Each structure stands twice: as structure tokens, then as C-alpha cells.
PDB file of C-alpha atoms in Angstrom:
ATOM      1  CA  LEU A   1     102.316  91.193 105.302  1.00 85.00           C
ATOM      2  CA  VAL A   2     103.068  89.651 103.187  1.00 88.00           C
ATOM      3  CA  GLY A   3     102.024  90.660 100.259  1.00 90.00           C
ATOM      4  CA  LEU A   4     102.681  93.944 101.545  1.00 90.00           C
ATOM      5  CA  ILE A   5     106.405  93.757 101.078  1.00 90.00           C
ATOM      6  CA  ILE A   6     106.147  92.275  98.150  1.00 92.00           C
ATOM      7  CA  THR A   7     103.998  94.755  96.367  1.00 92.00           C
ATOM      8  CA  ALA A   8     106.106  97.709  97.978  1.00 91.00           C
ATOM      9  CA  ALA A   9     109.261  96.133  97.143  1.00 92.00           C
ATOM     10  CA  CYS A  10     107.993  95.579  93.216  1.00 92.00           C
ATOM     11  CA  ILE A  11     107.373  99.130  92.790  1.00 91.00           C
ATOM     12  CA  VAL A  12     111.408  99.872  93.115  1.00 91.00           C
ATOM     13  CA  LEU A  13     113.093  96.950  92.289  1.00 91.00           C
ATOM     14  CA  ILE A  14     110.581  97.358  88.651  1.00 89.00           C
ATOM     15  CA  ALA A  15     111.350  99.662  86.708  1.00 87.00           C
ATOM     16  CA  ASP A  16     107.761  98.710  83.767  1.00 87.00           C
ATOM     17  CA  TRP A  17     105.079 101.635  85.014  1.00 85.00           C
ATOM     18  CA  ARG A  18     102.284  98.754  84.788  1.00 87.00           C
ATOM     19  CA  LEU A  19     104.396  96.954  86.875  1.00 91.00           C
ATOM     20  CA  ALA A  20     104.433  99.331  89.282  1.00 91.00           C
ATOM     21  CA  LEU A  21     100.913 100.558  89.094  1.00 91.00           C
ATOM     22  CA  PHE A  22      99.704  96.686  89.124  1.00 92.00           C
ATOM     23  CA  ALA A  23     101.295  96.150  92.346  1.00 93.00           C
ATOM     24  CA  LEU A  24     100.878 100.253  94.546  1.00 92.00           C
ATOM     25  CA  CYS A  25      96.862  98.647  93.812  1.00 92.00           C
ATOM     26  CA  PHE A  26      96.978  95.783  94.991  1.00 93.00           C
ATOM     27  CA  GLN A  27      98.848  97.185  97.834  1.00 93.00           C
ATOM     28  CA  TYR A  28      96.100  98.862  98.824  1.00 93.00           C
ATOM     29  CA  VAL A  29      93.264  95.789  98.712  1.00 93.00           C
ATOM     30  CA  LEU A  30      95.886  94.339 101.470  1.00 93.00           C
ATOM     31  CA  LEU A  31      96.000  97.283 103.629  1.00 92.00           C
ATOM     32  CA  THR A  32      92.329  97.405 103.033  1.00 91.00           C
ATOM     33  CA  LEU A  33      92.797  93.515 104.775  1.00 92.00           C
ATOM     34  CA  LEU A  34      95.506  94.108 107.520  1.00 90.00           C
ATOM     35  CA  LEU A  35      93.401  98.476 108.521  1.00 89.00           C
ATOM     36  CA  SER A  36      90.363  95.754 109.087  1.00 88.00           C
ATOM     37  CA  THR A  37      92.354  93.822 111.619  1.00 86.00           C
ATOM     38  CA  VAL A  38      91.927  97.174 112.997  1.00 85.00           C
ATOM     39  CA  VAL A  39      88.316  99.057 112.641  1.00 85.00           C
ATOM     40  CA  GLN A  40      85.540  97.855 110.794  1.00 87.00           C
ATOM     41  CA  PHE A  41      85.812  96.612 107.049  1.00 88.00           C
ATOM     42  CA  PRO A  42      83.531 100.241 105.642  1.00 88.00           C
ATOM     43  CA  VAL A  43      85.941 102.232 106.910  1.00 87.00           C
ATOM     44  CA  ALA A  44      89.306 100.240 105.759  1.00 87.00           C
ATOM     45  CA  MET A  45      87.381 100.440 102.679  1.00 91.00           C
ATOM     46  CA  VAL A  46      87.610 103.735 102.272  1.00 90.00           C
ATOM     47  CA  ARG A  47      90.842 102.951 102.191  1.00 90.00           C
ATOM     48  CA  LEU A  48      90.693 101.414  98.958  1.00 91.00           C
ATOM     49  CA  PHE A  49      88.685 103.068  97.139  1.00 92.00           C
ATOM     50  CA  ALA A  50      90.510 106.014  97.622  1.00 91.00           C
ATOM     51  CA  GLY A  51      93.442 103.873  96.798  1.00 90.00           C
ATOM     52  CA  GLY A  52      91.865 103.659  93.447  1.00 90.00           C
ATOM     53  CA  LEU A  53      90.670 106.724  92.747  1.00 93.00           C
ATOM     54  CA  ALA A  54      94.885 107.458  93.192  1.00 92.00           C
ATOM     55  CA  ALA A  55      96.053 104.475  90.946  1.00 91.00           C
ATOM     56  CA  THR A  56      93.070 105.189  88.696  1.00 91.00           C
ATOM     57  CA  ILE A  57      94.929 109.198  88.220  1.00 91.00           C
ATOM     58  CA  LEU A  58      98.070 108.268  87.946  1.00 90.00           C
ATOM     59  CA  TYR A  59      96.830 104.240  84.735  1.00 91.00           C
ATOM     60  CA  LEU A  60      95.918 107.853  82.513  1.00 89.00           C
ATOM     61  CA  THR A  61      98.699 110.336  83.169  1.00 87.00           C
ATOM     62  CA  MET A  62     101.430 107.601  82.148  1.00 85.00           C
ATOM     63  CA  ARG A  63      98.845 106.473  79.674  1.00 84.00           C
ATOM     64  CA  ASN A  64      99.228 109.858  77.933  1.00 82.00           C
ATOM     65  CA  ARG A  65     102.429 109.811  78.454  1.00 77.00           C
ATOM     66  CA  VAL A  66     102.863 107.281  76.852  1.00 72.00           C
ATOM     67  CA  GLU A  67     100.181 107.274  73.938  1.00 75.00           C
ATOM     68  CA  ARG A  68     101.515 110.313  72.323  1.00 72.00           C
ATOM     69  CA  VAL A  69     104.259 110.068  71.786  1.00 65.00           C
ATOM     70  CA  ARG A  70     103.755 106.968  70.081  1.00 67.00           C
ATOM     71  CA  ARG A  71     101.983 108.996  67.441  1.00 65.00           C
ATOM     72  CA  ALA A  72     104.427 111.563  67.189  1.00 59.00           C
ATOM     73  CA  ARG A  73     104.754 111.839  63.335  1.00 50.00           C
ATOM     74  CA  ALA A  74     108.629 111.334  62.325  1.00 49.00           C
ATOM     75  CA  ASP A  75     108.831 114.990  61.305  1.00 49.00           C
ATOM     76  CA  GLU A  76     107.596 115.911  64.679  1.00 55.00           C
ATOM     77  CA  PRO A  77     110.370 116.465  67.282  1.00 54.00           C
ATOM     78  CA  VAL A  78     109.002 114.200  70.394  1.00 51.00           C
ATOM     79  CA  GLU A  79     110.246 114.427  74.007  1.00 53.00           C
ATOM     80  CA  PRO A  80     112.505 111.529  75.226  1.00 56.00           C
ATOM     81  CA  LEU A  81     110.212 109.553  77.916  1.00 58.00           C
ATOM     82  CA  PRO A  82     112.576 110.546  81.692  1.00 62.00           C
ATOM     83  CA  PRO A  83     114.600 107.724  83.278  1.00 74.00           C
ATOM     84  CA  VAL A  84     112.686 106.637  85.555  1.00 82.00           C
ATOM     85  CA  PHE A  85     115.699 105.755  88.490  1.00 84.00           C
ATOM     86  CA  ILE A  86     118.841 107.111  89.487  1.00 86.00           C
ATOM     87  CA  VAL A  87     120.820 104.404  89.554  1.00 86.00           C
ATOM     88  CA  GLY A  88     120.277 100.878  88.439  1.00 87.00           C
ATOM     89  CA  PHE A  89     118.653  97.549  89.506  1.00 89.00           C
ATOM     90  CA  PRO A  90     121.757  96.153  91.593  1.00 90.00           C
ATOM     91  CA  PHE A  91     121.695  99.634  94.361  1.00 91.00           C
ATOM     92  CA  ARG A  92     118.294  99.390  94.950  1.00 91.00           C
ATOM     93  CA  PHE A  93     118.066  95.718  95.581  1.00 93.00           C
ATOM     94  CA  PHE A  94     120.788  95.982  98.058  1.00 92.00           C
ATOM     95  CA  ALA A  95     119.210  99.699  99.055  1.00 91.00           C
ATOM     96  CA  VAL A  96     116.182  97.658  99.428  1.00 92.00           C
ATOM     97  CA  THR A  97     117.787  94.343 101.269  1.00 91.00           C
ATOM     98  CA  LEU A  98     119.673  96.706 103.624  1.00 92.00           C
ATOM     99  CA  VAL A  99     115.548  98.307 104.495  1.00 90.00           C
ATOM    100  CA  ALA A 100     114.469  94.754 105.357  1.00 89.00           C
ATOM    101  CA  VAL A 101     117.436  93.820 107.665  1.00 89.00           C
ATOM    102  CA  ALA A 102     117.536  97.258 109.749  1.00 88.00           C
ATOM    103  CA  ILE A 103     112.750  97.137 109.352  1.00 87.00           C
ATOM    104  CA  ILE A 104     113.603  93.608 111.073  1.00 84.00           C
ATOM    105  CA  GLY A 105     115.730  93.536 113.130  1.00 81.00           C
ATOM    106  CA  PHE A 106     113.382  96.543 115.045  1.00 79.00           C
ATOM    107  CA  ALA A 107     109.999  95.596 115.083  1.00 73.00           C
ATOM    108  CA  SER A 108     111.887  92.252 116.889  1.00 73.00           C
ATOM    109  CA  SER A 109     114.270  93.456 119.463  1.00 72.00           C
ATOM    110  CA  MET A 110     111.716  97.310 121.429  1.00 68.00           C
ATOM    111  CA  THR A 111     107.965  97.602 121.149  1.00 69.00           C
ATOM    112  CA  PHE A 112     106.828 100.575 119.890  1.00 65.00           C
ATOM    113  CA  LEU A 113     103.054 101.399 122.306  1.00 66.00           C
ATOM    114  CA  ASN A 114     102.588  98.371 122.848  1.00 74.00           C
ATOM    115  CA  LEU A 115     101.691  97.926 119.379  1.00 77.00           C
ATOM    116  CA  PRO A 116     102.003  94.027 117.718  1.00 80.00           C
ATOM    117  CA  ALA A 117     104.987  93.987 115.755  1.00 78.00           C
ATOM    118  CA  TYR A 118     102.875  92.513 112.421  1.00 82.00           C
ATOM    119  CA  LEU A 119     102.112  95.825 111.576  1.00 85.00           C
ATOM    120  CA  VAL A 120     104.897  97.688 113.513  1.00 84.00           C
ATOM    121  CA  PHE A 121     106.547  95.845 111.007  1.00 87.00           C
ATOM    122  CA  GLY A 122     103.835  96.944 107.754  1.00 88.00           C
ATOM    123  CA  ALA A 123     103.872 100.268 108.633  1.00 89.00           C
ATOM    124  CA  LEU A 124     107.547 100.889 108.925  1.00 89.00           C
ATOM    125  CA  TRP A 125     108.150  99.330 105.782  1.00 92.00           C
ATOM    126  CA  LEU A 126     105.947 100.934 104.102  1.00 93.00           C
ATOM    127  CA  ILE A 127     107.003 104.122 105.463  1.00 92.00           C
ATOM    128  CA  ALA A 128     110.277 103.043 104.480  1.00 93.00           C
ATOM    129  CA  ILE A 129     110.201 101.867 100.811  1.00 93.00           C
ATOM    130  CA  GLY A 130     108.129 105.486 100.258  1.00 92.00           C
ATOM    131  CA  LEU A 131     110.825 106.847 101.405  1.00 93.00           C
ATOM    132  CA  LEU A 132     113.082 105.144  99.192  1.00 92.00           C
ATOM    133  CA  VAL A 133     111.713 105.208  95.962  1.00 92.00           C
ATOM    134  CA  ALA A 134     110.610 109.443  96.680  1.00 89.00           C
ATOM    135  CA  MET A 135     115.023 109.114  96.740  1.00 90.00           C
ATOM    136  CA  LEU A 136     115.743 107.023  93.655  1.00 90.00           C
ATOM    137  CA  SER A 137     112.904 108.205  91.817  1.00 87.00           C
ATOM    138  CA  ARG A 138     113.883 110.585  88.479  1.00 85.00           C
ATOM    139  CA  ASP A 139     110.265 110.586  87.338  1.00 84.00           C
ATOM    140  CA  ALA A 140     106.934 112.481  88.607  1.00 85.00           C
ATOM    141  CA  LEU A 141     104.536 109.723  88.424  1.00 86.00           C
ATOM    142  CA  ARG A 142     107.172 107.227  89.629  1.00 88.00           C
ATOM    143  CA  LEU A 143     107.421 109.543  92.693  1.00 89.00           C
ATOM    144  CA  GLY A 144     104.147 109.921  92.663  1.00 89.00           C
ATOM    145  CA  LEU A 145     104.315 105.780  93.933  1.00 92.00           C
ATOM    146  CA  GLY A 146     106.283 106.625  96.343  1.00 91.00           C
ATOM    147  CA  ILE A 147     104.537 108.392  98.243  1.00 92.00           C
ATOM    148  CA  LEU A 148     101.141 107.161  97.919  1.00 93.00           C
ATOM    149  CA  VAL A 149     103.425 103.474  99.141  1.00 93.00           C
ATOM    150  CA  PHE A 150     103.997 106.443 102.643  1.00 93.00           C
ATOM    151  CA  THR A 151     101.239 107.516 103.324  1.00 92.00           C
ATOM    152  CA  GLY A 152     100.114 103.641 103.329  1.00 91.00           C
ATOM    153  CA  GLY A 153     102.754 102.693 106.010  1.00 90.00           C
ATOM    154  CA  PHE A 154     101.925 105.935 107.439  1.00 89.00           C
ATOM    155  CA  SER A 155      98.114 105.717 107.544  1.00 87.00           C
ATOM    156  CA  ILE A 156      98.618 102.404 109.850  1.00 88.00           C
ATOM    157  CA  LEU A 157      99.872 103.548 112.819  1.00 85.00           C
ATOM    158  CA  ASP A 158      96.972 106.111 112.627  1.00 83.00           C
ATOM    159  CA  THR A 159      94.437 104.188 112.491  1.00 85.00           C
ATOM    160  CA  THR A 160      95.498 101.701 114.959  1.00 84.00           C
ATOM    161  CA  ILE A 161      97.737 105.243 117.649  1.00 82.00           C
ATOM    162  CA  GLU A 162      94.466 107.530 116.970  1.00 76.00           C
ATOM    163  CA  ARG A 163      91.870 106.347 115.600  1.00 73.00           C
ATOM    164  CA  SER A 164      90.775 109.511 114.623  1.00 75.00           C
ATOM    165  CA  LEU A 165      88.399 109.535 111.443  1.00 79.00           C
ATOM    166  CA  LEU A 166      89.665 113.084 110.759  1.00 82.00           C
ATOM    167  CA  LEU A 167      93.373 112.308 110.235  1.00 83.00           C
ATOM    168  CA  TYR A 168      92.681 108.985 108.000  1.00 83.00           C
ATOM    169  CA  SER A 169      90.186 110.688 105.549  1.00 86.00           C
ATOM    170  CA  VAL A 170      92.904 113.903 105.211  1.00 88.00           C
ATOM    171  CA  LEU A 171      95.374 111.002 104.413  1.00 86.00           C
ATOM    172  CA  ASN A 172      92.698 110.051 102.201  1.00 89.00           C
ATOM    173  CA  ILE A 173      91.914 113.077 100.522  1.00 91.00           C
ATOM    174  CA  ALA A 174      95.409 113.552 100.859  1.00 90.00           C
ATOM    175  CA  ASP A 175      95.939 110.079  97.927  1.00 90.00           C
ATOM    176  CA  LEU A 176      94.057 112.518  95.419  1.00 91.00           C
ATOM    177  CA  LEU A 177      95.447 115.900  94.843  1.00 92.00           C
ATOM    178  CA  ILE A 178      98.732 113.701  95.616  1.00 92.00           C
ATOM    179  CA  ALA A 179      97.715 112.657  92.402  1.00 90.00           C
ATOM    180  CA  LEU A 180      97.030 115.575  90.604  1.00 91.00           C
ATOM    181  CA  VAL A 181      99.603 116.917  91.296  1.00 91.00           C
ATOM    182  CA  VAL A 182     101.777 114.164  90.354  1.00 89.00           C
ATOM    183  CA  SER A 183     100.098 113.960  87.061  1.00 87.00           C
ATOM    184  CA  HIS A 184     100.114 118.077  86.759  1.00 86.00           C
ATOM    185  CA  LEU A 185     104.311 117.703  88.118  1.00 84.00           C
ATOM    186  CA  ALA A 186     104.798 114.590  85.044  1.00 78.00           C
ATOM    187  CA  THR A 187     102.857 116.748  81.924  1.00 77.00           C
ATOM    188  CA  LEU A 188     104.947 119.555  82.785  1.00 72.00           C
ATOM    189  CA  PRO A 189     108.438 119.183  79.787  1.00 63.00           C
ATOM    190  CA  SER A 190     111.040 117.668  80.675  1.00 55.00           C
ATOM    191  CA  GLU A 191     115.289 118.701  80.905  1.00 50.00           C
ATOM    192  CA  PRO A 192     116.625 118.041  77.173  1.00 44.00           C
ATOM    193  CA  SER A 193     119.164 116.298  78.719  1.00 41.00           C
ATOM    194  CA  ASP A 194     117.084 113.328  79.577  1.00 42.00           C
ATOM    195  CA  THR A 195     117.197 110.558  76.370  1.00 39.00           C
ATOM    196  CA  HIS A 196     116.735 107.605  78.312  1.00 42.00           C
ATOM    197  CA  GLY A 197     114.948 105.426  79.843  1.00 42.00           C
ATOM    198  CA  TRP A 198     111.924 105.503  76.636  1.00 38.00           C
ATOM    199  CA  SER A 199     112.514 101.113  77.315  1.00 40.00           C
ATOM    200  CA  ASP A 200     111.469 101.360  81.096  1.00 43.00           C
ATOM    201  CA  TRP A 201     108.444 102.526  79.657  1.00 42.00           C
ATOM    202  CA  GLN A 202     107.500 100.776  77.003  1.00 42.00           C
TER     203      GLN A 202
END
């Protein structure tokens, strides 16, 4: 649970795409271990495989974007990489702190369908951080990371409440589809006004 807290916070606080993607991969590992306390381990491993494929798709897309800019000749117009977030680090840190305080208060004072407090906190934390990343992201790839974090939190609730293999399979397939759609959006031309953010992608 502590690892899920740290990895999700890194995705919204750190602009570097390599560290954010590594945090997402490690989050899938921890999420699989957490789900294995609720369902059988082979079923929980499906989440890890789906997350690994989704992360691989995003990595290849991110890498191609950076290499395309680096290999461009000086006489060719180079499309600048867009900023990662619409706000700076202090605001993101303040937002994460408020989310943490709110979820701690909710998980410690209320019972949700008789679920253990650590499962409720982990699910709500990933859902809230995923929504926060999606709202603050200006780049399509970081938006995709936020959506994948959100689905990770939702999978905890689904697995502990419904335990439906059909919905669980749909969530894992959805991760792959989200990664493919985000990769396609990331290849579209960005707006001409986006002239900053190259240092965040180095």
C-alpha cells in the first residue's frame, strides 16, 4: 500500500516521462500483489501482464517522439514537444496533499461495504490520483498514465466487491485499448502555441 501511494504520487509530481513510466510499471507489480490477497494469484497476474503490455506501448510511443525530435535536421521544422502539465510543481504537490488528507479522513472514519480500510484507501487513492493527473495533464501521454492509474484503483474495488471475472477481463482489455488510443493521440500534431516542455522530456 505504501508503494502504491508513492508510485501514484510520482506520476503526478514528476514531469520526466521515464521516471513516471517506471513508477507506473512498479505500480502494476504492487497492484498485482495487493489483488493477490483478494483473488487467486494467477488471476491477479493477468493485471500485471496487461499493465506490462500497456506500459510497453506507451514507452515505444514516448521513445519515438523524442527520437524524432533529436534526429531532425536543422533545416527541417521541428515540432516542439508539448508541456506535460498545465500547472507547476508547487500546485501539484498541494493538490496531492489535499487528496491524501481527504482520503485518509474518509477511509479511517467510514466503512465502505465492509471492506478493509487498506483496500478502500488504496482504491480511492489510485482513483483520485488518476483523475488528478488527467485534469492537470496537457500532454496526451501523461493523460494516458492518469487514466491507467484510475483503472488500477477501480480494479481494486471491482475485484473486492463483485469478483466478476468478466468485468475484470474487460478492465484489463481496456488498459490495452487506452494505451493504443493514447499512443495514436500522441502522434497527432500539437498546437503551434506549445513551445515549452522540451526539458521535461529529456
